[in-house]
Amino acid sequence: MATATKILVEKKKLDKAPLELHYMGDRVLRQPTKRIARVDNSIRQLVKEMLQTMYTSDGIGLAAPQVGIHKQILVVDVDWENAATPPLVLINPVIKSFGKEIAVAQEGCLSIPNVFLDVKRPEEIEVSYKDENGRPQTRRFNDLPARVIQHEMDHLNGVLFVDRVDNQLAMTEALSKEGFSVRDVKPVR
Ligand code: NI
Protein backbone atom coordinates (compact mmCIF):
# COMPACT_ATOMS: atom_id res chain seq x y z
CA MET A 1 0.00 0.00 0.00
CA ALA A 2 1.17 3.48 -0.79
CA THR A 3 1.44 5.74 2.19
CA ALA A 4 -0.30 9.07 2.14
CA THR A 5 1.77 11.76 0.54
CA LYS A 6 1.16 15.12 2.11
CA ILE A 7 1.50 18.12 -0.12
CA LEU A 8 2.89 20.66 2.26
CA VAL A 9 2.29 24.13 1.04
CA GLU A 10 2.34 26.99 3.43
CA LYS A 11 -0.66 29.27 2.99
CA LYS A 12 1.30 32.42 2.34
CA LYS A 13 2.19 34.81 -0.43
CA LEU A 14 5.50 34.27 -2.18
CA ASP A 15 7.46 37.14 -3.73
CA LYS A 16 6.71 35.62 -7.10
CA ALA A 17 4.15 32.99 -8.08
CA PRO A 18 5.89 29.85 -9.46
CA LEU A 19 3.44 29.64 -12.39
CA GLU A 20 2.36 32.37 -14.78
CA LEU A 21 -1.32 33.26 -14.96
CA HIS A 22 -3.06 33.61 -18.31
CA TYR A 23 -5.78 36.19 -18.81
CA MET A 24 -9.05 36.37 -20.69
CA GLY A 25 -8.37 36.83 -24.39
CA ASP A 26 -5.55 34.26 -24.26
CA ARG A 27 -6.56 31.19 -26.26
CA VAL A 28 -5.06 28.74 -23.75
CA LEU A 29 -8.10 29.42 -21.58
CA ARG A 30 -10.38 28.12 -24.33
CA GLN A 31 -8.53 24.92 -25.18
CA PRO A 32 -9.63 21.45 -24.04
CA THR A 33 -7.84 19.59 -21.22
CA LYS A 34 -6.69 15.99 -20.93
CA ARG A 35 -7.48 13.52 -18.19
CA ILE A 36 -4.54 12.50 -16.03
CA ALA A 37 -3.69 8.82 -16.38
CA ARG A 38 -1.50 8.55 -13.31
CA VAL A 39 -1.12 10.81 -10.29
CA ASP A 40 2.65 10.74 -9.80
CA ASN A 41 5.23 13.04 -8.25
CA SER A 42 5.33 15.31 -11.29
CA ILE A 43 1.57 15.89 -10.91
CA ARG A 44 2.00 16.50 -7.17
CA GLN A 45 4.74 19.03 -7.92
CA LEU A 46 2.39 20.80 -10.34
CA VAL A 47 -0.39 20.78 -7.71
CA LYS A 48 2.01 22.29 -5.20
CA GLU A 49 2.97 25.09 -7.59
CA MET A 50 -0.69 25.69 -8.46
CA LEU A 51 -1.48 26.08 -4.75
CA GLN A 52 1.45 28.46 -4.25
CA THR A 53 0.32 30.47 -7.27
CA MET A 54 -3.26 30.59 -5.95
CA TYR A 55 -2.22 31.76 -2.46
CA THR A 56 0.24 34.30 -3.87
CA SER A 57 -2.52 35.71 -6.12
CA ASP A 58 -5.19 35.84 -3.37
CA GLY A 59 -7.37 33.28 -5.15
CA ILE A 60 -9.70 30.68 -3.64
CA GLY A 61 -9.53 28.43 -6.69
CA LEU A 62 -7.27 27.76 -9.66
CA ALA A 63 -7.54 25.44 -12.65
CA ALA A 64 -4.57 24.18 -14.68
CA PRO A 65 -5.55 25.98 -17.94
CA GLN A 66 -5.15 29.29 -16.09
CA VAL A 67 -1.44 28.54 -15.82
CA GLY A 68 -1.30 27.30 -19.42
CA ILE A 69 -1.48 23.58 -18.63
CA HIS A 70 -4.07 21.46 -20.43
CA LYS A 71 -4.66 18.94 -17.70
CA GLN A 72 -7.73 18.18 -15.59
CA ILE A 73 -6.50 19.52 -12.28
CA LEU A 74 -8.01 22.13 -10.03
CA VAL A 75 -7.24 23.38 -6.55
CA VAL A 76 -9.66 25.10 -4.17
CA ASP A 77 -9.26 26.65 -0.74
CA VAL A 78 -12.16 28.70 0.58
CA ASP A 79 -10.58 28.45 4.05
CA TRP A 80 -7.30 30.12 3.08
CA GLU A 81 -7.18 32.05 6.36
CA ASN A 82 -6.99 28.83 8.36
CA ALA A 83 -3.53 27.26 8.09
CA ALA A 84 -4.76 23.94 9.50
CA THR A 85 -7.42 23.18 6.85
CA PRO A 86 -5.99 21.28 3.89
CA PRO A 87 -6.91 22.65 0.45
CA LEU A 88 -9.00 20.60 -1.98
CA VAL A 89 -7.22 19.01 -4.93
CA LEU A 90 -9.50 17.59 -7.63
CA ILE A 91 -8.00 15.57 -10.47
CA ASN A 92 -10.21 14.37 -13.37
CA PRO A 93 -13.35 15.71 -11.62
CA VAL A 94 -16.79 14.62 -12.85
CA ILE A 95 -20.08 16.00 -11.51
CA LYS A 96 -22.32 13.05 -10.63
CA SER A 97 -25.37 15.08 -9.66
CA PHE A 98 -26.63 18.60 -9.11
CA GLY A 99 -28.93 19.74 -6.30
CA LYS A 100 -32.30 21.30 -7.23
CA GLU A 101 -31.66 24.67 -5.61
CA ILE A 102 -30.13 27.39 -7.77
CA ALA A 103 -28.17 30.16 -6.09
CA VAL A 104 -26.99 33.52 -7.42
CA ALA A 105 -23.71 34.93 -6.15
CA GLN A 106 -20.93 37.18 -7.28
CA GLU A 107 -17.88 35.52 -8.82
CA GLY A 108 -14.45 36.69 -9.81
CA CYS A 109 -11.55 34.97 -11.55
CA LEU A 110 -7.76 35.27 -11.39
CA SER A 111 -7.81 35.28 -15.21
CA ILE A 112 -10.22 38.27 -15.29
CA PRO A 113 -8.89 40.53 -12.50
CA ASN A 114 -11.17 43.12 -10.89
CA VAL A 115 -14.31 41.86 -12.62
CA PHE A 116 -17.02 40.61 -10.24
CA LEU A 117 -20.44 39.60 -11.54
CA ASP A 118 -23.46 37.54 -10.50
CA VAL A 119 -23.65 33.96 -11.75
CA LYS A 120 -26.45 31.39 -11.26
CA ARG A 121 -25.34 27.91 -10.31
CA PRO A 122 -26.76 24.83 -8.61
CA GLU A 123 -26.25 25.22 -4.88
CA GLU A 124 -25.15 21.62 -4.34
CA ILE A 125 -23.12 19.11 -6.35
CA GLU A 126 -21.80 15.61 -5.98
CA VAL A 127 -18.37 15.18 -7.55
CA SER A 128 -16.13 12.19 -8.23
CA TYR A 129 -12.43 12.84 -8.60
CA LYS A 130 -8.98 11.65 -7.65
CA ASP A 131 -7.13 13.36 -4.85
CA GLU A 132 -3.44 14.30 -4.87
CA ASN A 133 -2.59 10.72 -3.84
CA GLY A 134 -4.51 9.27 -6.78
CA ARG A 135 -7.25 7.94 -4.52
CA PRO A 136 -10.79 8.05 -5.93
CA GLN A 137 -13.18 10.21 -3.93
CA THR A 138 -16.87 11.06 -4.20
CA ARG A 139 -18.06 14.01 -2.15
CA ARG A 140 -20.98 16.38 -1.86
CA PHE A 141 -20.31 20.09 -1.71
CA ASN A 142 -22.61 23.03 -1.20
CA ASP A 143 -22.50 26.81 -0.93
CA LEU A 144 -19.13 28.42 -1.68
CA PRO A 145 -17.06 25.24 -2.23
CA ALA A 146 -19.72 23.95 -4.68
CA ARG A 147 -19.63 27.25 -6.54
CA VAL A 148 -15.84 27.42 -6.73
CA ILE A 149 -15.56 23.80 -7.89
CA GLN A 150 -18.13 24.43 -10.66
CA HIS A 151 -16.29 27.61 -11.68
CA GLU A 152 -12.94 25.75 -11.83
CA MET A 153 -14.47 22.78 -13.65
CA ASP A 154 -15.74 25.22 -16.27
CA HIS A 155 -12.10 26.24 -16.83
CA LEU A 156 -11.28 22.59 -17.61
CA ASN A 157 -13.87 22.84 -20.40
CA GLY A 158 -12.65 26.19 -21.70
CA VAL A 159 -15.58 28.07 -20.14
CA LEU A 160 -15.15 31.34 -18.21
CA PHE A 161 -17.62 32.65 -15.62
CA VAL A 162 -18.46 35.66 -17.78
CA ASP A 163 -19.88 33.17 -20.34
CA ARG A 164 -22.61 32.44 -17.76
CA VAL A 165 -23.49 36.00 -16.75
CA ASP A 166 -27.11 36.99 -17.48
CA ASN A 167 -26.72 40.74 -17.00
CA GLN A 168 -25.13 41.72 -20.32
CA LEU A 169 -25.07 45.41 -19.49
CA ALA A 170 -23.21 44.95 -16.20
CA MET A 171 -20.83 42.50 -17.88
CA THR A 172 -20.01 44.79 -20.79
CA GLU A 173 -19.40 47.66 -18.39
CA ALA A 174 -17.18 45.66 -16.00
CA LEU A 175 -15.10 44.06 -18.77
CA SER A 176 -14.58 47.29 -20.71
CA LYS A 177 -13.53 49.10 -17.56
CA GLU A 178 -10.74 46.55 -17.04
CA GLY A 179 -9.67 46.54 -20.68
CA PHE A 180 -11.14 43.14 -21.62
CA SER A 181 -13.00 42.60 -24.87
CA VAL A 182 -16.65 41.56 -24.79
CA ARG A 183 -15.88 39.68 -28.01
CA ASP A 184 -13.87 37.21 -25.93
CA VAL A 185 -17.06 36.17 -24.11
CA LYS A 186 -18.53 32.90 -25.41
CA PRO A 187 -22.03 32.67 -23.96
CA VAL A 188 -23.06 29.24 -22.67
CA ARG A 189 -26.53 27.96 -23.82
NI1 NI B 1 -11.59 31.42 -12.81
mmCIF file of C-alpha atoms and ligand atoms in Angstrom:
data_model
loop_
_atom_site.group_PDB
_atom_site.id
_atom_site.type_symbol
_atom_site.label_atom_id
_atom_site.label_comp_id
_atom_site.label_asym_id
_atom_site.label_seq_id
_atom_site.Cartn_x
_atom_site.Cartn_y
_atom_site.Cartn_z
ATOM 1 C CA MET A 1 0.000 0.000 0.000
ATOM 2 C CA ALA A 2 1.173 3.481 -0.785
ATOM 3 C CA THR A 3 1.440 5.742 2.189
ATOM 4 C CA ALA A 4 -0.305 9.066 2.141
ATOM 5 C CA THR A 5 1.774 11.756 0.536
ATOM 6 C CA LYS A 6 1.157 15.119 2.109
ATOM 7 C CA ILE A 7 1.499 18.125 -0.118
ATOM 8 C CA LEU A 8 2.885 20.659 2.264
ATOM 9 C CA VAL A 9 2.287 24.134 1.039
ATOM 10 C CA GLU A 10 2.340 26.992 3.429
ATOM 11 C CA LYS A 11 -0.663 29.272 2.992
ATOM 12 C CA LYS A 12 1.298 32.418 2.339
ATOM 13 C CA LYS A 13 2.189 34.810 -0.429
ATOM 14 C CA LEU A 14 5.504 34.268 -2.182
ATOM 15 C CA ASP A 15 7.462 37.145 -3.732
ATOM 16 C CA LYS A 16 6.714 35.623 -7.097
ATOM 17 C CA ALA A 17 4.151 32.990 -8.078
ATOM 18 C CA PRO A 18 5.887 29.855 -9.456
ATOM 19 C CA LEU A 19 3.439 29.642 -12.390
ATOM 20 C CA GLU A 20 2.356 32.369 -14.776
ATOM 21 C CA LEU A 21 -1.323 33.258 -14.960
ATOM 22 C CA HIS A 22 -3.061 33.611 -18.305
ATOM 23 C CA TYR A 23 -5.781 36.193 -18.808
ATOM 24 C CA MET A 24 -9.052 36.365 -20.693
ATOM 25 C CA GLY A 25 -8.368 36.833 -24.391
ATOM 26 C CA ASP A 26 -5.547 34.259 -24.264
ATOM 27 C CA ARG A 27 -6.558 31.190 -26.263
ATOM 28 C CA VAL A 28 -5.057 28.736 -23.753
ATOM 29 C CA LEU A 29 -8.102 29.418 -21.577
ATOM 30 C CA ARG A 30 -10.380 28.119 -24.328
ATOM 31 C CA GLN A 31 -8.525 24.920 -25.176
ATOM 32 C CA PRO A 32 -9.628 21.447 -24.037
ATOM 33 C CA THR A 33 -7.845 19.590 -21.216
ATOM 34 C CA LYS A 34 -6.690 15.989 -20.933
ATOM 35 C CA ARG A 35 -7.479 13.524 -18.188
ATOM 36 C CA ILE A 36 -4.544 12.501 -16.027
ATOM 37 C CA ALA A 37 -3.685 8.823 -16.378
ATOM 38 C CA ARG A 38 -1.498 8.552 -13.315
ATOM 39 C CA VAL A 39 -1.120 10.812 -10.290
ATOM 40 C CA ASP A 40 2.648 10.738 -9.796
ATOM 41 C CA ASN A 41 5.233 13.042 -8.249
ATOM 42 C CA SER A 42 5.328 15.313 -11.294
ATOM 43 C CA ILE A 43 1.568 15.887 -10.911
ATOM 44 C CA ARG A 44 1.996 16.496 -7.169
ATOM 45 C CA GLN A 45 4.739 19.033 -7.917
ATOM 46 C CA LEU A 46 2.391 20.799 -10.342
ATOM 47 C CA VAL A 47 -0.388 20.780 -7.707
ATOM 48 C CA LYS A 48 2.015 22.294 -5.203
ATOM 49 C CA GLU A 49 2.968 25.086 -7.594
ATOM 50 C CA MET A 50 -0.691 25.693 -8.456
ATOM 51 C CA LEU A 51 -1.478 26.083 -4.746
ATOM 52 C CA GLN A 52 1.454 28.458 -4.247
ATOM 53 C CA THR A 53 0.321 30.471 -7.274
ATOM 54 C CA MET A 54 -3.257 30.592 -5.947
ATOM 55 C CA TYR A 55 -2.223 31.755 -2.461
ATOM 56 C CA THR A 56 0.240 34.301 -3.869
ATOM 57 C CA SER A 57 -2.520 35.707 -6.121
ATOM 58 C CA ASP A 58 -5.192 35.839 -3.365
ATOM 59 C CA GLY A 59 -7.366 33.279 -5.149
ATOM 60 C CA ILE A 60 -9.702 30.684 -3.638
ATOM 61 C CA GLY A 61 -9.528 28.427 -6.693
ATOM 62 C CA LEU A 62 -7.269 27.763 -9.658
ATOM 63 C CA ALA A 63 -7.539 25.439 -12.648
ATOM 64 C CA ALA A 64 -4.574 24.175 -14.678
ATOM 65 C CA PRO A 65 -5.548 25.975 -17.944
ATOM 66 C CA GLN A 66 -5.152 29.288 -16.086
ATOM 67 C CA VAL A 67 -1.438 28.536 -15.820
ATOM 68 C CA GLY A 68 -1.302 27.303 -19.420
ATOM 69 C CA ILE A 69 -1.484 23.582 -18.630
ATOM 70 C CA HIS A 70 -4.071 21.456 -20.434
ATOM 71 C CA LYS A 71 -4.660 18.941 -17.695
ATOM 72 C CA GLN A 72 -7.734 18.175 -15.589
ATOM 73 C CA ILE A 73 -6.503 19.518 -12.279
ATOM 74 C CA LEU A 74 -8.007 22.128 -10.028
ATOM 75 C CA VAL A 75 -7.236 23.384 -6.553
ATOM 76 C CA VAL A 76 -9.659 25.098 -4.166
ATOM 77 C CA ASP A 77 -9.263 26.655 -0.741
ATOM 78 C CA VAL A 78 -12.162 28.695 0.583
ATOM 79 C CA ASP A 79 -10.578 28.452 4.045
ATOM 80 C CA TRP A 80 -7.295 30.119 3.076
ATOM 81 C CA GLU A 81 -7.179 32.051 6.360
ATOM 82 C CA ASN A 82 -6.989 28.828 8.359
ATOM 83 C CA ALA A 83 -3.526 27.255 8.090
ATOM 84 C CA ALA A 84 -4.755 23.938 9.500
ATOM 85 C CA THR A 85 -7.416 23.181 6.850
ATOM 86 C CA PRO A 86 -5.987 21.285 3.885
ATOM 87 C CA PRO A 87 -6.911 22.648 0.452
ATOM 88 C CA LEU A 88 -9.000 20.595 -1.981
ATOM 89 C CA VAL A 89 -7.224 19.015 -4.930
ATOM 90 C CA LEU A 90 -9.502 17.591 -7.634
ATOM 91 C CA ILE A 91 -7.999 15.570 -10.471
ATOM 92 C CA ASN A 92 -10.214 14.367 -13.367
ATOM 93 C CA PRO A 93 -13.349 15.713 -11.620
ATOM 94 C CA VAL A 94 -16.787 14.618 -12.845
ATOM 95 C CA ILE A 95 -20.078 16.002 -11.512
ATOM 96 C CA LYS A 96 -22.319 13.052 -10.632
ATOM 97 C CA SER A 97 -25.372 15.077 -9.664
ATOM 98 C CA PHE A 98 -26.630 18.597 -9.105
ATOM 99 C CA GLY A 99 -28.935 19.742 -6.304
ATOM 100 C CA LYS A 100 -32.297 21.295 -7.233
ATOM 101 C CA GLU A 101 -31.664 24.674 -5.613
ATOM 102 C CA ILE A 102 -30.134 27.393 -7.769
ATOM 103 C CA ALA A 103 -28.174 30.162 -6.092
ATOM 104 C CA VAL A 104 -26.989 33.516 -7.419
ATOM 105 C CA ALA A 105 -23.712 34.935 -6.154
ATOM 106 C CA GLN A 106 -20.932 37.185 -7.277
ATOM 107 C CA GLU A 107 -17.875 35.523 -8.819
ATOM 108 C CA GLY A 108 -14.455 36.693 -9.810
ATOM 109 C CA CYS A 109 -11.550 34.975 -11.550
ATOM 110 C CA LEU A 110 -7.760 35.272 -11.391
ATOM 111 C CA SER A 111 -7.811 35.275 -15.211
ATOM 112 C CA ILE A 112 -10.216 38.271 -15.285
ATOM 113 C CA PRO A 113 -8.891 40.527 -12.503
ATOM 114 C CA ASN A 114 -11.169 43.123 -10.887
ATOM 115 C CA VAL A 115 -14.313 41.862 -12.622
ATOM 116 C CA PHE A 116 -17.017 40.608 -10.244
ATOM 117 C CA LEU A 117 -20.441 39.602 -11.544
ATOM 118 C CA ASP A 118 -23.459 37.540 -10.504
ATOM 119 C CA VAL A 119 -23.647 33.960 -11.752
ATOM 120 C CA LYS A 120 -26.449 31.391 -11.261
ATOM 121 C CA ARG A 121 -25.339 27.913 -10.314
ATOM 122 C CA PRO A 122 -26.757 24.833 -8.606
ATOM 123 C CA GLU A 123 -26.248 25.218 -4.878
ATOM 124 C CA GLU A 124 -25.148 21.619 -4.339
ATOM 125 C CA ILE A 125 -23.118 19.110 -6.350
ATOM 126 C CA GLU A 126 -21.801 15.613 -5.983
ATOM 127 C CA VAL A 127 -18.369 15.180 -7.548
ATOM 128 C CA SER A 128 -16.134 12.190 -8.233
ATOM 129 C CA TYR A 129 -12.426 12.842 -8.604
ATOM 130 C CA LYS A 130 -8.981 11.655 -7.648
ATOM 131 C CA ASP A 131 -7.134 13.364 -4.850
ATOM 132 C CA GLU A 132 -3.441 14.295 -4.869
ATOM 133 C CA ASN A 133 -2.591 10.717 -3.838
ATOM 134 C CA GLY A 134 -4.510 9.271 -6.779
ATOM 135 C CA ARG A 135 -7.255 7.938 -4.521
ATOM 136 C CA PRO A 136 -10.788 8.046 -5.930
ATOM 137 C CA GLN A 137 -13.183 10.213 -3.932
ATOM 138 C CA THR A 138 -16.866 11.058 -4.198
ATOM 139 C CA ARG A 139 -18.061 14.008 -2.150
ATOM 140 C CA ARG A 140 -20.984 16.376 -1.857
ATOM 141 C CA PHE A 141 -20.306 20.088 -1.707
ATOM 142 C CA ASN A 142 -22.612 23.025 -1.196
ATOM 143 C CA ASP A 143 -22.503 26.810 -0.929
ATOM 144 C CA LEU A 144 -19.134 28.416 -1.685
ATOM 145 C CA PRO A 145 -17.061 25.238 -2.230
ATOM 146 C CA ALA A 146 -19.715 23.948 -4.680
ATOM 147 C CA ARG A 147 -19.632 27.255 -6.540
ATOM 148 C CA VAL A 148 -15.838 27.424 -6.725
ATOM 149 C CA ILE A 149 -15.563 23.803 -7.895
ATOM 150 C CA GLN A 150 -18.134 24.430 -10.658
ATOM 151 C CA HIS A 151 -16.290 27.607 -11.676
ATOM 152 C CA GLU A 152 -12.943 25.753 -11.826
ATOM 153 C CA MET A 153 -14.470 22.778 -13.646
ATOM 154 C CA ASP A 154 -15.742 25.220 -16.269
ATOM 155 C CA HIS A 155 -12.099 26.237 -16.826
ATOM 156 C CA LEU A 156 -11.276 22.585 -17.609
ATOM 157 C CA ASN A 157 -13.872 22.837 -20.400
ATOM 158 C CA GLY A 158 -12.652 26.193 -21.698
ATOM 159 C CA VAL A 159 -15.578 28.072 -20.138
ATOM 160 C CA LEU A 160 -15.153 31.336 -18.206
ATOM 161 C CA PHE A 161 -17.620 32.649 -15.624
ATOM 162 C CA VAL A 162 -18.464 35.660 -17.778
ATOM 163 C CA ASP A 163 -19.879 33.169 -20.336
ATOM 164 C CA ARG A 164 -22.614 32.439 -17.762
ATOM 165 C CA VAL A 165 -23.493 35.997 -16.751
ATOM 166 C CA ASP A 166 -27.109 36.990 -17.481
ATOM 167 C CA ASN A 167 -26.720 40.738 -17.002
ATOM 168 C CA GLN A 168 -25.135 41.716 -20.323
ATOM 169 C CA LEU A 169 -25.067 45.408 -19.490
ATOM 170 C CA ALA A 170 -23.208 44.947 -16.197
ATOM 171 C CA MET A 171 -20.827 42.497 -17.877
ATOM 172 C CA THR A 172 -20.010 44.794 -20.794
ATOM 173 C CA GLU A 173 -19.399 47.655 -18.393
ATOM 174 C CA ALA A 174 -17.176 45.657 -15.997
ATOM 175 C CA LEU A 175 -15.105 44.062 -18.774
ATOM 176 C CA SER A 176 -14.576 47.288 -20.713
ATOM 177 C CA LYS A 177 -13.534 49.101 -17.557
ATOM 178 C CA GLU A 178 -10.742 46.552 -17.043
ATOM 179 C CA GLY A 179 -9.672 46.538 -20.680
ATOM 180 C CA PHE A 180 -11.142 43.140 -21.618
ATOM 181 C CA SER A 181 -12.995 42.602 -24.865
ATOM 182 C CA VAL A 182 -16.653 41.562 -24.792
ATOM 183 C CA ARG A 183 -15.884 39.685 -28.010
ATOM 184 C CA ASP A 184 -13.868 37.213 -25.928
ATOM 185 C CA VAL A 185 -17.055 36.171 -24.107
ATOM 186 C CA LYS A 186 -18.528 32.902 -25.409
ATOM 187 C CA PRO A 187 -22.030 32.668 -23.956
ATOM 188 C CA VAL A 188 -23.058 29.241 -22.669
ATOM 189 C CA ARG A 189 -26.531 27.963 -23.816
HETATM 190 NI NI NI B 1 -11.588 31.416 -12.810
#
